[in-house]
mmCIF file of C-alpha atoms in Angstrom:
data_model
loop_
_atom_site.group_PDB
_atom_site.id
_atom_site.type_symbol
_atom_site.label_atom_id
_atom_site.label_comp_id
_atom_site.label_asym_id
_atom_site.label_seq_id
_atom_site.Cartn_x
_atom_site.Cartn_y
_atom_site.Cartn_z
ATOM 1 C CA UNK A 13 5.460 -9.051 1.043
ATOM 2 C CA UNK A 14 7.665 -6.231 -0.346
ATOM 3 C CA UNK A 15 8.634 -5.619 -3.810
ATOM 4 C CA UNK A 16 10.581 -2.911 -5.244
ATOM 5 C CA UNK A 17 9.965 -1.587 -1.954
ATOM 6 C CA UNK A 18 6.093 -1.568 -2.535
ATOM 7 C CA UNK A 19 4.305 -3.563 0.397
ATOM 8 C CA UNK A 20 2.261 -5.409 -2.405
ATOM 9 C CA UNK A 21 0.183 -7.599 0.298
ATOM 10 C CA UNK A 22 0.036 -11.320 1.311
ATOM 11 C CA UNK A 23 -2.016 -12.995 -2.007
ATOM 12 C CA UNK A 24 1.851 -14.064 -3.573
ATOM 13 C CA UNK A 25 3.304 -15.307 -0.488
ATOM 14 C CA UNK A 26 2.530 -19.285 -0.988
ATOM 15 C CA UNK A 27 3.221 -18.678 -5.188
ATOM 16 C CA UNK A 28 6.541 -17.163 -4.189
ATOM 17 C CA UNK A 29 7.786 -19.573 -1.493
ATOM 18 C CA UNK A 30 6.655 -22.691 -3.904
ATOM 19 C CA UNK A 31 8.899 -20.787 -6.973
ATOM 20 C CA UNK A 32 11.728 -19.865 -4.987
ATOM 21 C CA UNK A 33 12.070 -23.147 -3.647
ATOM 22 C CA UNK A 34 12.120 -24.926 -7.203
ATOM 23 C CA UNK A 35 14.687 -22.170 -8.094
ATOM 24 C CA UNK A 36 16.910 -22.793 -5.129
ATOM 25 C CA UNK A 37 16.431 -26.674 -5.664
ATOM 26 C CA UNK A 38 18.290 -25.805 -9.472
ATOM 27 C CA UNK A 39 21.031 -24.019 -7.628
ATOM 28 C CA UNK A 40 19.912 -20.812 -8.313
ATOM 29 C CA UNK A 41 18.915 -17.857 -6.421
ATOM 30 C CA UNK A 42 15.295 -16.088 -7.161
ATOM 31 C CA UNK A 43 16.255 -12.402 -7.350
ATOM 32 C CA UNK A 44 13.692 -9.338 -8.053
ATOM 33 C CA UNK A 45 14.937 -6.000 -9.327
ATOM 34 C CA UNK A 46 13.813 -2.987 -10.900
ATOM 35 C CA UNK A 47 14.076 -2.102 -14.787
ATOM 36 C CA UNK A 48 13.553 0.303 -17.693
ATOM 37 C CA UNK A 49 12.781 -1.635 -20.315
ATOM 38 C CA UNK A 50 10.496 -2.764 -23.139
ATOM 39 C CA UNK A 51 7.593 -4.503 -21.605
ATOM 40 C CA UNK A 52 6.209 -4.783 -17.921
ATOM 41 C CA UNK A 53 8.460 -7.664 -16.345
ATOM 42 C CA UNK A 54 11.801 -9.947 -17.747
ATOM 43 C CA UNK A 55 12.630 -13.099 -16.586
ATOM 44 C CA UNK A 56 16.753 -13.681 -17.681
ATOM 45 C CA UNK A 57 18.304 -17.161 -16.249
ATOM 46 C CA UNK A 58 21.638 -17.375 -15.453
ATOM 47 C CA UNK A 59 24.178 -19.896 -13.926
ATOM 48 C CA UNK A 60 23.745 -18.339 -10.623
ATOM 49 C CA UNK A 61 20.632 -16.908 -10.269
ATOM 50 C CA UNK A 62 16.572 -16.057 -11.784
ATOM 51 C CA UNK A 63 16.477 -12.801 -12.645
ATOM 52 C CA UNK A 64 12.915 -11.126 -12.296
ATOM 53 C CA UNK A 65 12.913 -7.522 -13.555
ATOM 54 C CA UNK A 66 9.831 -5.660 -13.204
ATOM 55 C CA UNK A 67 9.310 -1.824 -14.686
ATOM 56 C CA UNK A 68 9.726 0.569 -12.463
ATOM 57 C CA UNK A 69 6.822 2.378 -12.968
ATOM 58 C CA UNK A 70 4.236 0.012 -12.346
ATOM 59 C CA UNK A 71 1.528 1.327 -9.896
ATOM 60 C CA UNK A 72 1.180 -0.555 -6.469
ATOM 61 C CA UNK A 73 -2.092 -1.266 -7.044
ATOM 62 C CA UNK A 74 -0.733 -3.698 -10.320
ATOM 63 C CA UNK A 75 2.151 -4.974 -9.209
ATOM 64 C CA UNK A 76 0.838 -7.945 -7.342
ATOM 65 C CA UNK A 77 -0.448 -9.294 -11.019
ATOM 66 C CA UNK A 78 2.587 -8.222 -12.916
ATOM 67 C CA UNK A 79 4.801 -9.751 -10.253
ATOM 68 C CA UNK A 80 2.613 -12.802 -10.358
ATOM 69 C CA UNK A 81 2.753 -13.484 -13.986
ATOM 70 C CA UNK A 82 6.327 -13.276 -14.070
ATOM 71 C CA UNK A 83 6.492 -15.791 -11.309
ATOM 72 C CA UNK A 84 4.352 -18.062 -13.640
ATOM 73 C CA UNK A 85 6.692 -17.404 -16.357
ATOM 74 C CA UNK A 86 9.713 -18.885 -13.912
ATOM 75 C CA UNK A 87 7.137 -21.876 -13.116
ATOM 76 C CA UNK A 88 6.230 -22.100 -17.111
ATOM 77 C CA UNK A 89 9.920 -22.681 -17.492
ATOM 78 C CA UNK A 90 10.471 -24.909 -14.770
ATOM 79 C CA UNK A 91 7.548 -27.285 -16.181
ATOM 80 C CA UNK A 92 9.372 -26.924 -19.857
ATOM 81 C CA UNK A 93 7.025 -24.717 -21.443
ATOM 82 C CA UNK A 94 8.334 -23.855 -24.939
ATOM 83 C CA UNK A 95 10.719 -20.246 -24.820
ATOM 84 C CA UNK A 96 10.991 -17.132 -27.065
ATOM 85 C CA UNK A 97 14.385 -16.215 -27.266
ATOM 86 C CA UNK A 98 15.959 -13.278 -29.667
ATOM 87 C CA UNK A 99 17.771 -14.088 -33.210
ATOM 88 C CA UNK A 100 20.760 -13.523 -33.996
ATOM 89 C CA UNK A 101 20.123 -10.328 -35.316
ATOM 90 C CA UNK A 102 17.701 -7.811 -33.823
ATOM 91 C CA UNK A 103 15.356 -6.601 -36.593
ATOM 92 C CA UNK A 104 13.401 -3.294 -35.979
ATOM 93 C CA UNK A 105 10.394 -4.074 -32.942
ATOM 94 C CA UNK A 106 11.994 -7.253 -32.493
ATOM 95 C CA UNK A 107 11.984 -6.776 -28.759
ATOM 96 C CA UNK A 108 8.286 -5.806 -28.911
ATOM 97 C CA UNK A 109 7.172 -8.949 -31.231
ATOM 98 C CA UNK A 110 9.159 -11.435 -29.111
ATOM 99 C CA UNK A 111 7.126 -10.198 -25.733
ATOM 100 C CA UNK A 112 3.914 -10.035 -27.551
ATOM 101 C CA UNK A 113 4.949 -13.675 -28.600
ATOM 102 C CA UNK A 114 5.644 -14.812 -24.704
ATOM 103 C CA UNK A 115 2.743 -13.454 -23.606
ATOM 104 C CA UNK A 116 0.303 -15.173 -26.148
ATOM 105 C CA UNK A 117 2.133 -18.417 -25.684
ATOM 106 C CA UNK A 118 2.318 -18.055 -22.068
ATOM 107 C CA UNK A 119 0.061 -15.643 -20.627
ATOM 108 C CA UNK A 120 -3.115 -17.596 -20.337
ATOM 109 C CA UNK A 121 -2.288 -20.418 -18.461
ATOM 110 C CA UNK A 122 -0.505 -18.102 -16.129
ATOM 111 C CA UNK A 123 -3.603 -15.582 -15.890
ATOM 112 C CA UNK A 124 -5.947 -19.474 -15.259
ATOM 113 C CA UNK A 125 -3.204 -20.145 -12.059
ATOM 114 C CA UNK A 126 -3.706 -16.768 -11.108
ATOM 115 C CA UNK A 127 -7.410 -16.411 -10.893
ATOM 116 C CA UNK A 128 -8.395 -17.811 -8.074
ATOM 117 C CA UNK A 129 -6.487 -15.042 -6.324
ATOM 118 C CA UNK A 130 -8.430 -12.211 -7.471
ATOM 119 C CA UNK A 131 -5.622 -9.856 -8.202
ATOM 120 C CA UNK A 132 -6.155 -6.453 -9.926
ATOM 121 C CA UNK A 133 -5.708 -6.736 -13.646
ATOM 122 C CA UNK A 134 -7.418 -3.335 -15.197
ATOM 123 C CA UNK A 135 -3.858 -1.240 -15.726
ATOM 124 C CA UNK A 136 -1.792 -4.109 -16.650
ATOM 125 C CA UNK A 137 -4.933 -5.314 -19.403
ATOM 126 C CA UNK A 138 -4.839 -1.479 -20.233
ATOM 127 C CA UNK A 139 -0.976 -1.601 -21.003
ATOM 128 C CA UNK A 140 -0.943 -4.964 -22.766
ATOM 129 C CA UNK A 141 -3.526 -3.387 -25.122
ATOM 130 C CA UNK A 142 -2.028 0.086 -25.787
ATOM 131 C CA UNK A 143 0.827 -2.412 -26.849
ATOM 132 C CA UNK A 144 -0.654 -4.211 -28.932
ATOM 133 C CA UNK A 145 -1.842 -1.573 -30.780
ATOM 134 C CA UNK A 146 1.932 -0.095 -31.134
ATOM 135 C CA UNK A 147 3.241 -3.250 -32.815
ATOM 136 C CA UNK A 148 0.074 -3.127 -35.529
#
């Protein structure tokens, strides 16, 4: 499989097909695109389509895992899992609180579906914490 033009391997292939499939079935088309942004991946649902966006300057080597926690997130909200979604007014970090908030709520039960596939984790655990440590 290929994304953002990185052959990334075979591991998401089943994950992908099962998620696009549920998107499709909700009249929506699963679309993956590059992004400078706050944060490693976005997942932004609209009438038409599920947005993936995945930072541009993730190594090869991590994008499998980033990629596949971000197609947990689009299964999380499939299954109803609860959503962070920004106030009315954007306070200072707000952007940086609300993904530190989607990944608490959401990460680990993505990261337990993910295990079994052995994916490569060290640079994306390495980023989460250097993150961490900004919003302290």
């Amino acid at each position: 499989m290929k994304v953002l033009n990185k052959e990334i391997g075979d591991e998401l292939d089943s994950m992908y097909g099962l998620v696009a499939g549920r998107v499709a079935a909700s009249g929506r088309e699963l679309v993956v695109e590059a992004y400078e942004g706050a944060g490693l991946s976005d997942v932004e649902w609209t009438d038409d389509a599920v947005v993936i966006s995945l930072h541009h300057g993730i190594p090869t080597h991590a994008l499998p895992h980033v990629f596949g926690v971000a197609l947990q997130h689009v299964r999380q909200h499939l299954d109803r899992y609860p959503t962070i979604v920004a106030g009315d007014r954007e306070a200072y970090g707000g952007e940086l609180v609300r993904i530190t908030l989607r990944e608490l709520l959401m990460a680990p039960e993505a990261e337990e579906r993910l295990a079994p596939l052995q994916l490569d984790t060290a640079w994306e655990t390495e980023q989460r914490h250097a993150g961490l440590k900004d919003l302290l």
